[in-house]
Coordinates of C-alpha atoms in Angstrom, one line a residue:
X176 CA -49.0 107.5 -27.2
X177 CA -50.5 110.3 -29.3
X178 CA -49.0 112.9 -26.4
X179 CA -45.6 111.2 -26.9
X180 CA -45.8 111.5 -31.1
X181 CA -46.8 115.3 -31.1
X182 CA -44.3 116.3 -28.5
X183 CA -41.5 114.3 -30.3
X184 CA -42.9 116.0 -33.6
X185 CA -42.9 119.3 -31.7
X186 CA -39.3 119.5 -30.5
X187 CA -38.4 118.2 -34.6
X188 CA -40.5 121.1 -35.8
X189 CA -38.6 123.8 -33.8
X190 CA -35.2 122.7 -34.9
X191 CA -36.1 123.3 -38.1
X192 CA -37.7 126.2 -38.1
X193 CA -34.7 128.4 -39.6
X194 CA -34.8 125.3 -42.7
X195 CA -38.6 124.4 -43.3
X196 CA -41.6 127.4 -43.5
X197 CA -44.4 127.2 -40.8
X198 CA -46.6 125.1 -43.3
X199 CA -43.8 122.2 -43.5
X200 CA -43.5 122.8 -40.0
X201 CA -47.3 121.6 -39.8
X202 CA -46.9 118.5 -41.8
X203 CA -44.3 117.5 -39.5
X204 CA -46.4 117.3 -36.9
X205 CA -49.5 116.4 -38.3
X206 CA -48.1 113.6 -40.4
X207 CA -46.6 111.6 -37.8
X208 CA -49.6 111.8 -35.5
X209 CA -51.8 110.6 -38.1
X210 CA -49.7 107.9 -39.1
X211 CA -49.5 106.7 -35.4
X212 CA -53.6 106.7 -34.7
X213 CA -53.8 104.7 -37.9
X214 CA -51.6 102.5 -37.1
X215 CA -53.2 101.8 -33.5
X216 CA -56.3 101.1 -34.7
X217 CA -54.9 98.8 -37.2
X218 CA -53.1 96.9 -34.9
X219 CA -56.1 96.7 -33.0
X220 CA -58.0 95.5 -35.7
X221 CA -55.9 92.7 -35.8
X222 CA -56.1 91.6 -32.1
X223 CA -53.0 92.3 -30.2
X224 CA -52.2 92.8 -27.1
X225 CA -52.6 96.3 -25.4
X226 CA -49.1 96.5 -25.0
X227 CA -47.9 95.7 -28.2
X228 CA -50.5 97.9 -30.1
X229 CA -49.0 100.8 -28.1
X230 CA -45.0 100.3 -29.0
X231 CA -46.7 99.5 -32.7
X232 CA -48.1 102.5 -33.1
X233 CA -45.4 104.4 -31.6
X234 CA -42.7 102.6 -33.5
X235 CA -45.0 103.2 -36.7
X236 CA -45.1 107.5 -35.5
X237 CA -41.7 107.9 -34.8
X238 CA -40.9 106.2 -37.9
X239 CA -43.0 108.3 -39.9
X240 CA -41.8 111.5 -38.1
X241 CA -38.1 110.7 -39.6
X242 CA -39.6 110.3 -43.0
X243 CA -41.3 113.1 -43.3
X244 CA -37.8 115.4 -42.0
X245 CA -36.1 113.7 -45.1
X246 CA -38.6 114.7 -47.6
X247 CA -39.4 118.6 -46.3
X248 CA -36.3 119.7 -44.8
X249 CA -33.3 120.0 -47.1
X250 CA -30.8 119.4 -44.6
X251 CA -32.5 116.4 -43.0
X252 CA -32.4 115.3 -46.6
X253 CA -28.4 115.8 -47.1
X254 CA -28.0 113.9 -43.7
X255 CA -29.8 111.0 -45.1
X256 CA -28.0 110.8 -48.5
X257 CA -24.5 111.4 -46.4
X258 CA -25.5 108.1 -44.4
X259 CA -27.1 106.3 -47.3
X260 CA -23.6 106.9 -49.2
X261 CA -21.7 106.2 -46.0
X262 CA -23.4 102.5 -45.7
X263 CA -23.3 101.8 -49.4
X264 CA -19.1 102.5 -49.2
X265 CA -18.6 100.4 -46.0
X266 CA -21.8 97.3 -45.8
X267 CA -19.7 95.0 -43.9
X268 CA -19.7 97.7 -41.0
X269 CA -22.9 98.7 -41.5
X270 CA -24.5 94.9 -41.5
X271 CA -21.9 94.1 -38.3
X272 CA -23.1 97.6 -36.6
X273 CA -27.1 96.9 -37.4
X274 CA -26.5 93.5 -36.4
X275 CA -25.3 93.9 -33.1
X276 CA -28.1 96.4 -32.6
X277 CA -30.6 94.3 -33.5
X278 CA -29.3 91.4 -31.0
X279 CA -28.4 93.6 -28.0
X280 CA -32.3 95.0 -28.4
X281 CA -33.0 92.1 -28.6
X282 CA -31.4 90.1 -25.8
X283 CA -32.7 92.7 -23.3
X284 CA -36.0 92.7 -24.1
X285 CA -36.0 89.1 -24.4
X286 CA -34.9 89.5 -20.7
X287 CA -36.8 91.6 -19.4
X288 CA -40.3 89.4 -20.8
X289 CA -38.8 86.5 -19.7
X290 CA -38.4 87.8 -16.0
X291 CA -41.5 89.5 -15.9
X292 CA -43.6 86.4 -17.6
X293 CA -41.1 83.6 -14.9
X294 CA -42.2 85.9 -12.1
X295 CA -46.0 86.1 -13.0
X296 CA -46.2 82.3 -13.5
X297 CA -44.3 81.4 -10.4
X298 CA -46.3 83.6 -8.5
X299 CA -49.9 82.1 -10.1
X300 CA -48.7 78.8 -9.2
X301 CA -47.8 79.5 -5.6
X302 CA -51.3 81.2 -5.4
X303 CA -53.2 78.3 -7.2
X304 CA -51.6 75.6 -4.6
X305 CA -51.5 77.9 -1.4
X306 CA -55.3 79.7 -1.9
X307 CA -56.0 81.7 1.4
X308 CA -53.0 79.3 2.9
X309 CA -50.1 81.2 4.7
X310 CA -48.5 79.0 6.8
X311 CA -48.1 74.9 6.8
X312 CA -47.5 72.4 9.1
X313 CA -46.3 69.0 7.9
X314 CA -43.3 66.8 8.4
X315 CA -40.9 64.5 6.3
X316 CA -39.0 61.4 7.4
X317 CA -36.1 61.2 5.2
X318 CA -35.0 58.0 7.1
X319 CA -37.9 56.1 5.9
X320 CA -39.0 58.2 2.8
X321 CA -42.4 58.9 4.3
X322 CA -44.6 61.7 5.5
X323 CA -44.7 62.5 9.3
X324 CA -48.3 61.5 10.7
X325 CA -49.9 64.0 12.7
X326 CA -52.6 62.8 15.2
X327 CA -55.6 64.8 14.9
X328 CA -56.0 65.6 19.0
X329 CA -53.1 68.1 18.1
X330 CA -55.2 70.0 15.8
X331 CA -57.9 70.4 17.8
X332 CA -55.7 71.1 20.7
X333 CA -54.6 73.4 18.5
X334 CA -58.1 75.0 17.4
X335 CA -58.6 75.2 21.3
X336 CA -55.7 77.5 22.1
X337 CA -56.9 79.6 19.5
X338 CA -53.8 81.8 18.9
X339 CA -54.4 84.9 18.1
X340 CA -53.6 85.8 13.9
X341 CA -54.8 82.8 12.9
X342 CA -58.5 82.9 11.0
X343 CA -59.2 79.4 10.4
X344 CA -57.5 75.6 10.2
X345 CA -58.1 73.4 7.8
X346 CA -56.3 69.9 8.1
X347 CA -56.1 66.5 6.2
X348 CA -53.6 64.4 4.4
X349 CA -52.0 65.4 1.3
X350 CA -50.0 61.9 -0.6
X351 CA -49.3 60.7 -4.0
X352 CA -51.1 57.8 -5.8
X353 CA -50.9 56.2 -8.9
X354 CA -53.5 56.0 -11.3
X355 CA -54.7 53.7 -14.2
X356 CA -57.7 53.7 -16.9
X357 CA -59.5 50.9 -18.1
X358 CA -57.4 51.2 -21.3
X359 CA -54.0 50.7 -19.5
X360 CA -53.4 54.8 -19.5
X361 CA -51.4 55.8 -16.5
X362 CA -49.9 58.3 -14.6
X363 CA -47.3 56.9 -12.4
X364 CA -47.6 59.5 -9.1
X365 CA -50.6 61.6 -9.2
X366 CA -51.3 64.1 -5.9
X367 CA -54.1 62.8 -3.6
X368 CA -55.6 65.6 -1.5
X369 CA -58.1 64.6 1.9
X370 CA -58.8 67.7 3.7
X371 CA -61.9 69.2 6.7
X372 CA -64.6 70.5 5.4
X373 CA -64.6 74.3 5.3
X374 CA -67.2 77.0 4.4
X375 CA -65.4 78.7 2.1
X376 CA -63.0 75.8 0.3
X377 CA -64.6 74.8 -2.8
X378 CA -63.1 71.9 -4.9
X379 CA -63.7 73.7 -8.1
X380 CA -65.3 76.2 -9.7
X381 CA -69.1 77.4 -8.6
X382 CA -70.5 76.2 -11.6
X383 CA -68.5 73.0 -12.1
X384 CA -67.1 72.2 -8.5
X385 CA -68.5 70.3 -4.9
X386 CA -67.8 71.5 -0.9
X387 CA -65.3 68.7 1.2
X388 CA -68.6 68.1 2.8
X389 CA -70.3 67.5 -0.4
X390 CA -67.6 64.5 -1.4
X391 CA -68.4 63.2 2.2
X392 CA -71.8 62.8 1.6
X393 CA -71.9 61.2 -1.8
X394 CA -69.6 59.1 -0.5
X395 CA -71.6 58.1 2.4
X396 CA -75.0 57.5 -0.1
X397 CA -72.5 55.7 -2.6
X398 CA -72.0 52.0 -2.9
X399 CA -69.0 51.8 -4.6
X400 CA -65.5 53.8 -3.8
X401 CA -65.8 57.2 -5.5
X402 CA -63.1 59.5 -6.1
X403 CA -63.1 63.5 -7.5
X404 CA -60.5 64.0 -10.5
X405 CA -59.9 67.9 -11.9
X406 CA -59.9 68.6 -15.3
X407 CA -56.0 68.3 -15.9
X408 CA -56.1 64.5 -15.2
X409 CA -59.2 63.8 -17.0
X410 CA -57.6 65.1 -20.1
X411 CA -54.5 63.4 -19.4
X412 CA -56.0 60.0 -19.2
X413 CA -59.2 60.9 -21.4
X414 CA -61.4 59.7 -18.7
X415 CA -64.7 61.2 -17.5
X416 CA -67.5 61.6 -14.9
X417 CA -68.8 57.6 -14.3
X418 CA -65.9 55.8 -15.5
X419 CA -63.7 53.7 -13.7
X420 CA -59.9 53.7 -12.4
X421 CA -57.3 52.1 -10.6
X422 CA -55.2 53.5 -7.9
X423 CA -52.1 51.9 -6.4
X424 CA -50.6 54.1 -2.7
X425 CA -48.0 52.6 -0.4
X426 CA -49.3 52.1 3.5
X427 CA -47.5 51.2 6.1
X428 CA -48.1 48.4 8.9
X429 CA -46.4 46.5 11.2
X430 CA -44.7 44.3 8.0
X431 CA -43.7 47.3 6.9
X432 CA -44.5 49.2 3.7
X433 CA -46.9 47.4 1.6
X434 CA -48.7 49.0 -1.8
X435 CA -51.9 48.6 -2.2
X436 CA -54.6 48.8 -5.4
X437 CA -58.4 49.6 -5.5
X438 CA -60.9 50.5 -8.2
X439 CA -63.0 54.0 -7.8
X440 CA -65.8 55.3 -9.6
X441 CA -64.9 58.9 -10.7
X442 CA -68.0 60.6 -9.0
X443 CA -67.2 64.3 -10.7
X444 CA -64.6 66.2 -12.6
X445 CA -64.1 69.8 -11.3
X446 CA -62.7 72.6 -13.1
X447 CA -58.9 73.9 -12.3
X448 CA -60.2 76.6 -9.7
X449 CA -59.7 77.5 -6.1
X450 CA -59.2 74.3 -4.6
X451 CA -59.2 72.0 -7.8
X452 CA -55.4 73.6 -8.5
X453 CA -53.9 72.7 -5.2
X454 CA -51.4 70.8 -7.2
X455 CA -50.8 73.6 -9.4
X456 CA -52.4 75.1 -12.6
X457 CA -52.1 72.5 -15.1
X458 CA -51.2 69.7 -12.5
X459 CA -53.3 66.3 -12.3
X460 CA -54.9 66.1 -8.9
X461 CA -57.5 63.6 -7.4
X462 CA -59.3 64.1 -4.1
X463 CA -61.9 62.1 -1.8
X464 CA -62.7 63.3 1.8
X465 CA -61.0 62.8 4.9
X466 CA -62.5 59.7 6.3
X467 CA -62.0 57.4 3.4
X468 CA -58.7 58.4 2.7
X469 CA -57.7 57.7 6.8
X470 CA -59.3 54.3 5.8
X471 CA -58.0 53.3 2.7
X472 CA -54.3 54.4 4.2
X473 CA -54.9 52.7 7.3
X474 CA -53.4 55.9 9.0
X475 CA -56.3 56.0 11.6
X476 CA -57.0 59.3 12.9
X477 CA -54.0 60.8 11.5
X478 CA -53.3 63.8 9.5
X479 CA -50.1 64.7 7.2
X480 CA -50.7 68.7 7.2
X481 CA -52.1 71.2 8.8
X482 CA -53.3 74.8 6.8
X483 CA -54.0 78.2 8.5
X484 CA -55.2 81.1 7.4
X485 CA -53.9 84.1 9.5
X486 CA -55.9 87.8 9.5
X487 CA -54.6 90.9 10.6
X488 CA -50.8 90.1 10.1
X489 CA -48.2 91.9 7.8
X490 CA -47.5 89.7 5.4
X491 CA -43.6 90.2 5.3
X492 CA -41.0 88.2 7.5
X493 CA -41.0 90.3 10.2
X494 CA -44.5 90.3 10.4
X495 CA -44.9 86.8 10.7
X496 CA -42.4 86.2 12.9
X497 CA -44.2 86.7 15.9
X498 CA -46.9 84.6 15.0
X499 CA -44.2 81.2 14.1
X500 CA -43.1 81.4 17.7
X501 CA -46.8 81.6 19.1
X502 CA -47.2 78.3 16.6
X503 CA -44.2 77.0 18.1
X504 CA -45.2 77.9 21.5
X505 CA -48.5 76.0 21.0
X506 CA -47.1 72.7 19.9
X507 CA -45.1 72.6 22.2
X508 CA -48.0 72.9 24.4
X509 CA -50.0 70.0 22.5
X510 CA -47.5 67.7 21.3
X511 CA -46.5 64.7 23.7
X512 CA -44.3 62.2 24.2
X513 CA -46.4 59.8 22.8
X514 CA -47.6 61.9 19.6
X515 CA -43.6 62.5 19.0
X516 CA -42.9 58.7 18.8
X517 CA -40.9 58.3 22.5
X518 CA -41.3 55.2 24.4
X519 CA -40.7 55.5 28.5
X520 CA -39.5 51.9 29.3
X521 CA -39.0 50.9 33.1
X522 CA -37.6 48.1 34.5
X523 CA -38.9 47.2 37.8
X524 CA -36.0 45.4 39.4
X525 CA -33.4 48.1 39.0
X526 CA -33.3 51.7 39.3
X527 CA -32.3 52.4 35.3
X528 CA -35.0 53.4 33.0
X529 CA -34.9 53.7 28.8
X530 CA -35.9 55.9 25.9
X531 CA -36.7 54.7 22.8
X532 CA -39.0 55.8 19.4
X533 CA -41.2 54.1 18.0
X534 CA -41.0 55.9 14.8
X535 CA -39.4 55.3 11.3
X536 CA -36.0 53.3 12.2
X537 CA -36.6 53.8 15.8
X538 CA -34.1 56.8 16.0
X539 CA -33.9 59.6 18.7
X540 CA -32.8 62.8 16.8
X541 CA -29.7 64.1 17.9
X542 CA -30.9 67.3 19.7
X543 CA -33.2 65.6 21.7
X544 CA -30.0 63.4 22.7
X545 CA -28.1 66.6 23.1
X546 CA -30.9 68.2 25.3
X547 CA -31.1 65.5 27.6
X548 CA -27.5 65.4 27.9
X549 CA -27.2 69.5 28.7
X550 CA -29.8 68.6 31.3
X551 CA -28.8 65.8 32.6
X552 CA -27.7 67.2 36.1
X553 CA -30.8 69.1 36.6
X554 CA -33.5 66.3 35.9
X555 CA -31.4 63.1 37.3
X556 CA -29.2 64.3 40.0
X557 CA -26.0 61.8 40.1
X558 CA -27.3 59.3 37.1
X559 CA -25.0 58.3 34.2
X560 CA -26.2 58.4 30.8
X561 CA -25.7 55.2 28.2
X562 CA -26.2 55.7 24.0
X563 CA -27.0 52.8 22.2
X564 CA -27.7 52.2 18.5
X565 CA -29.6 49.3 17.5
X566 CA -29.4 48.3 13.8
X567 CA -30.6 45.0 12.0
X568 CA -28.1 42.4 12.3
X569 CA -27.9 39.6 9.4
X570 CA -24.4 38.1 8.9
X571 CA -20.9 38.2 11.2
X572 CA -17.7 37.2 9.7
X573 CA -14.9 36.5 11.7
X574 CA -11.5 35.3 9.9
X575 CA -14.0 34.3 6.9
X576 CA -15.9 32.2 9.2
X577 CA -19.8 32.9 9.6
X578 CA -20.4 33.9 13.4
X579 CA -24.4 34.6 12.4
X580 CA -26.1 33.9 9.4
X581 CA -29.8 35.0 9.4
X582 CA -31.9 34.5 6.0
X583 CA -33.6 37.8 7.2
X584 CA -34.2 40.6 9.3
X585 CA -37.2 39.3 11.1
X586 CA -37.4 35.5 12.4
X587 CA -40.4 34.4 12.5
X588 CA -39.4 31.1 13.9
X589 CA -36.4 29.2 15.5
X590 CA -36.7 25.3 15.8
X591 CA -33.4 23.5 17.7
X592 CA -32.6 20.1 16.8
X593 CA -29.9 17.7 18.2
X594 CA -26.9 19.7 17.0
X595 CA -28.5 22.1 14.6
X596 CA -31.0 25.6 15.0
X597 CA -33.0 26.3 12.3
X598 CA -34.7 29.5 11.4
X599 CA -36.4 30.8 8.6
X600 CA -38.7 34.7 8.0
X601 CA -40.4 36.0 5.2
X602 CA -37.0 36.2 3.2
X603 CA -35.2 33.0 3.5
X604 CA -34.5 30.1 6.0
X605 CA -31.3 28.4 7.0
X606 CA -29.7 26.8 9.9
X607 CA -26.1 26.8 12.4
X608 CA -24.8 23.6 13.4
X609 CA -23.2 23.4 16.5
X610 CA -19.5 23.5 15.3
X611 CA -20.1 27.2 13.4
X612 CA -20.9 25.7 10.5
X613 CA -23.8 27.1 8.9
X614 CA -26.5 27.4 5.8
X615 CA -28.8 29.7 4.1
X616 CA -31.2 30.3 1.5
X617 CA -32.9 33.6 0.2
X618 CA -35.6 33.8 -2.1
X619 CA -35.5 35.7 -4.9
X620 CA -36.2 39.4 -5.1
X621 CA -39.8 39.7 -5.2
X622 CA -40.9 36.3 -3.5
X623 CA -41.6 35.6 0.0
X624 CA -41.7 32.3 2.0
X625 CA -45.1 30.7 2.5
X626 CA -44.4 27.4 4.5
X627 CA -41.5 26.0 6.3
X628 CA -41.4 22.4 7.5
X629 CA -38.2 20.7 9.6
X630 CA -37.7 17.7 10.6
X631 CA -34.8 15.3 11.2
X632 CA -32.1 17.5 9.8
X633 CA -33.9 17.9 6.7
X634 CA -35.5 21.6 6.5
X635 CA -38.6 22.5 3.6
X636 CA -39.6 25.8 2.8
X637 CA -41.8 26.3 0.2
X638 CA -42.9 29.8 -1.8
X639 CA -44.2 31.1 -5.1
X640 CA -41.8 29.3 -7.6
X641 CA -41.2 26.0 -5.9
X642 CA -40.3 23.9 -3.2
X643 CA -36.5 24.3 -1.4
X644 CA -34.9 21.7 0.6
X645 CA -32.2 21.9 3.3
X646 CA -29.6 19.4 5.3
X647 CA -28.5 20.1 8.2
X648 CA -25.6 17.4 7.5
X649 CA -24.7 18.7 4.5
X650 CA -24.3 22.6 4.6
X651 CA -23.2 22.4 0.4
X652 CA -26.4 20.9 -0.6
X653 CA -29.0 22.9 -1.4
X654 CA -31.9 21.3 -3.9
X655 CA -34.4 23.1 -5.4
X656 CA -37.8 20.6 -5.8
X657 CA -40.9 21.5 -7.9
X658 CA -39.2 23.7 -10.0
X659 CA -42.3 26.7 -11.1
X660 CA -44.6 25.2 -9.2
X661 CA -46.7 28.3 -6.8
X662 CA -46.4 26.6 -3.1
X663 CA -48.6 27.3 -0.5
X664 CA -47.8 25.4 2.4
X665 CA -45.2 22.3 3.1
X666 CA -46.4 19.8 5.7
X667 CA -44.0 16.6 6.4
X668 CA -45.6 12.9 8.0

C-alpha cells in the first residue's frame, strides 16, 4: 500500500515540477504517505478486516495526494475551481453523473463479493458434507419414493477386490427422521446418519466429539435407546446431553410403508466438525451406529450408501474417469440377480420360464428389457419373448355396469355364499351377486378394518369409528351401527 501511495505521489510530483519548487514537490509526496500509514493503523485500530484496512488506507492516500496538488500547485488549483464552477452551473448533471458512478461501482463490486463469498460457501459446504469422501454410491426409487437398499455382502465383495485408487470404504445408511422435544418442539425431517466405524471419522470435534465405534459401545452398555445430536439441532430444539426425544421414520414391510415412533435418550451433543456437519454447516443432524439403525428400520443387513476415499488420483474428470469404470467393472462383478431385485420363476410342466422383481412396484427397467431383447437370439436360440405389465386392479366398468368391484387392493379374504361372494381387506369390504350386481364400502381415510363377520347375506365389518353392515339382497342399503364407537372385532351366533 505504502509502495502504491509514494509511486502515485512520485509520478504527481514530476508533472509538476515546471509549477511547484523541489520543497512542494516533497510535501507531495510525503503528505500522502503519511496520511495513508495513519489511516491504516486507524483502521486497524478499529478491527476490520485486512482487506478493507488496505483499500481504506489507500482510498484515504490517494485522497490526500489530490488535496495537497490543489493547495501547492497553482494550476492544480485553477483546475479545481474550473470544476467546482462547472458543477455549481450545471448540479442536475453533476448529481446524475456522480450518481451513476456511485451505482455502477457499486453494482460491480457488489458482484464481484457476492461471487466470491457464493463460491466460498458453496464450496465449505460441499467440504463439511463430503470430508475425505470423493465418490458415492447410493440409489433412489422414484417409483416408490424410497432409498435403494444395498446388501452389505456387496461392500465387502467390494473391499475384497480391492480396486486400485480407492483408500478406504466406509458404508451405512443415511435417511431422514423426524424429531420432537418433551415440550412439543419439532423439526419435521431431520438427517439420520448410521455409518462403519473408521479410524479416522470422528463425529465431532476432538474435544467435544465420539468415534462410530464409541456410539456402538455406549449403546451396547446402555439400557435405554440412545441417540448423538450436533450442536445445530440442540439449539434448534433447546435440548441437551440427558434429555429425552421422539423420533418418527417410515419403514417398509410386507404391508407396505408403515411410520414408526420411539423415544431416545440424547447420549452426547458434538460440535459441527468433521463428521458432525455431514448435513452441512449449520444443518440439524442426529446419528446412532450402524446396528441399531439396521434394527430400528428393519432393513436387516442392508446399507443405503457407500463412501470411498480414493489416493493417488487427479482430482479432475478425466482423472477419475478411469477409476468410475473400474467401480462399475466391480459391481458388476458383485451385484446379483438376487441383490438387484430379479425373480427366476420356472414352471415345471412346460418349457417357458418368467422374470419378475421383487422391488418397489415390481418393475423391470426398460434397458434391462431392451438388453434381453438385443440378446434374445444369442441366449435362447428360437424362443419368443412375452411383456406383461401387472398393475392393481380395483373397479371395471362396462356400459356403466360394475364388471369388478374390490373394496381394496389386497383381499385378505373371499367367503361365497348361495348367490353372492363377499370380500373384504384392510380398506373396505363388499360383495358381487351373481347377476353383476354388486356392493362396497371403504373406510374412511385414515382407518382400517379390524373384523369382518358374514353370514346369511348379511356382511359386518367392524373398525375404529363403528360397526358397518351389508346385504347381499339389498345392494342400496348400507347402515352404519355403533356410530363412534372403536371396534375391535365382530363375531355373529
Amino acid at each position: 500500500m505504502c509502495f502504491v501511495i509514494i509511486l502515485l505521489a512520485i509520478i504527481a510530483a514530476i508533472g509538476l515540477r515546471h509549477d511547484c519548487s523541489l520543497k512542494n514537490r516533497l510535501i507531495i509526496i510525503l503528505i500522502p504517505f503519511l496520511d495513508s500509514v495513519l489511516s491504516h493503523f486507524v483502521l486497524q485500530w478499529l478491527g476490520l478486516g485486512p482487506l478493507t484496512v488496505f483499500v481504506g488506507s489507500a482510498m484515504f492516500g490517494i485522497l490526500s495526494l489530490l488535496g495537497v496538488q490543489a493547495l501547492l500547485s497553482p494550476r492544480r488549483l485553477l483546475v479545481f475551481k474550473l470544476a467546482w464552477q462547472q458543477i455549481r452551473r450545471r448540479q442536475r448533471q453533476a448529481a446524475l453523473l456522480m450518481a451513476g458512478l456511485m451505482i455502477g461501482s457499486a453494482i460491480i463490486s457488489s458482484s464481484l463479493i457476492v461471487g466470491d463469498s457464493l463460491d466460498e460457501t458453496v464450496r465449505k459446504e460441499v467440504e463439511a458434507a463430503w470430508g475425505s469422501t470423493d465418490i458415492v454410491i447410493s440409489g433412489y426409487d422414484s417409483t416408490i419414493g424410497q432409498v435403494v437398499e444395498i446388501p452389505s455382502s456387496i461392500v465387502d465383495e467390494l473391499r475384497e477386490l480391492d480396486v486400485d485408487g480407492v483408500d478406504s470404504i466406509q458404508a451405512g445408511r443415511i435417511t431422514t427422521a423426524s424429531v420432537e422435544t418433551s415440550e412439543g418442539v419439532a423439526e419435521p425431517n431431520v438427517p439420520w446418519f448410521a455409518l462403519e466405524h473408521q479410524e479416522d471419522a470422528l463425529i465431532g470435534s476432538s474435544s467435544n466429539g465420539l468415534t462410530w465405534f464409541e456410539l456402538e459401545e455406549a449403546r451396547r452398555f446402555s439400557n435405554q435407546s440412545i441417540v448423538v445430536i450436533n450442536r445445530a439441532l440442540s439449539d434448534e430444539l433447546d435440548v441437551d446431553e440427558g434429555d429425552e426425544i421422539e423420533l418418527g421414520w417410515f419403514v417398509r414391510s410386507d404391508l407396505g410403508i408403515e411410520r414408526t415412533k420411539q423415544s431416545f435418550l440424547i447420549h452426547d451433543v458434538v460440535s459441527m466438525a468433521n463428521q458432525g456437519q455431514l448435513a452441512g454447516t449449520t444443518s440439524p443432524a442426529i446419528f446412532t451406529d450402524l446396528q441399531s439403525a439396521q434394527t430400528l428400520q428393519q432393513s436387516g443387513q442392508n446399507v443405503t450408501t457407500i463412501r470411498l476415499s480414493v489416493k493417488g488420483i487427479e482430482e479432475t474428470r478425466n482423472g477419475y474417469s478411469p477409476l468410475i469404470e473400474q467401480l462399475e467393472l466391480a459391481l458388476n462383478q458383485t451385484i446379483d440377480a438376487e441383490d438387484s431385485g430379479l425373480q427366476f420363476l420356472a414352471d415345471d410342466g412346460s418349457d417357458s420360464f418368467t422374470i419378475a422383481s421383487s422391488q418397489g412396484l415390481g418393475r423391470i427397467p426398460a434397458s434391462l428389457v431392451r438388453s434381453i431383447k438385443q440378446n434374445q437370439s444369442n441366449l435362447m436360440e428360437d424362443s419368443s419373448l412375452l411383456e406383461v405389465l401387472q398393475v392393481p386392479l380395483i373397479s371395471l366398468k362396462a356400459n356403466g355396469s360394475e364388471l369388478l368391484t374390490l373394496a381394496d387392493g389386497d383381499v385378505n379374504h373371499v367367503i361365497s355364499e348361495e348367490d353372492a361372494i363377499w370380500h373384504w381387506g384392510s380398506g373396505g369390504f363388499g360383495y358381487e351377486r351373481d347377476d353383476n350386481e354388486s356392493w362396497v364400502w371403504r373406510v374412511p381415510s385414515g382407518s382400517i378394518i379390524t373384523d369382518v363377520s358374514i353370514d346369511n347375506e348379511y356382511g359386518f365389518a367392524s373398525y375404529d369409528e363403528g360397526l358397518i353392515l351389508g346385504n347381499s339382497s339389498d345392494e342400496d342399503s348400507t347402515l352404519r351401527l355403533l356410530k363412534d364407537r372403536d371396534m375391535v372385532a365382530v363375531e355373529l351366533h
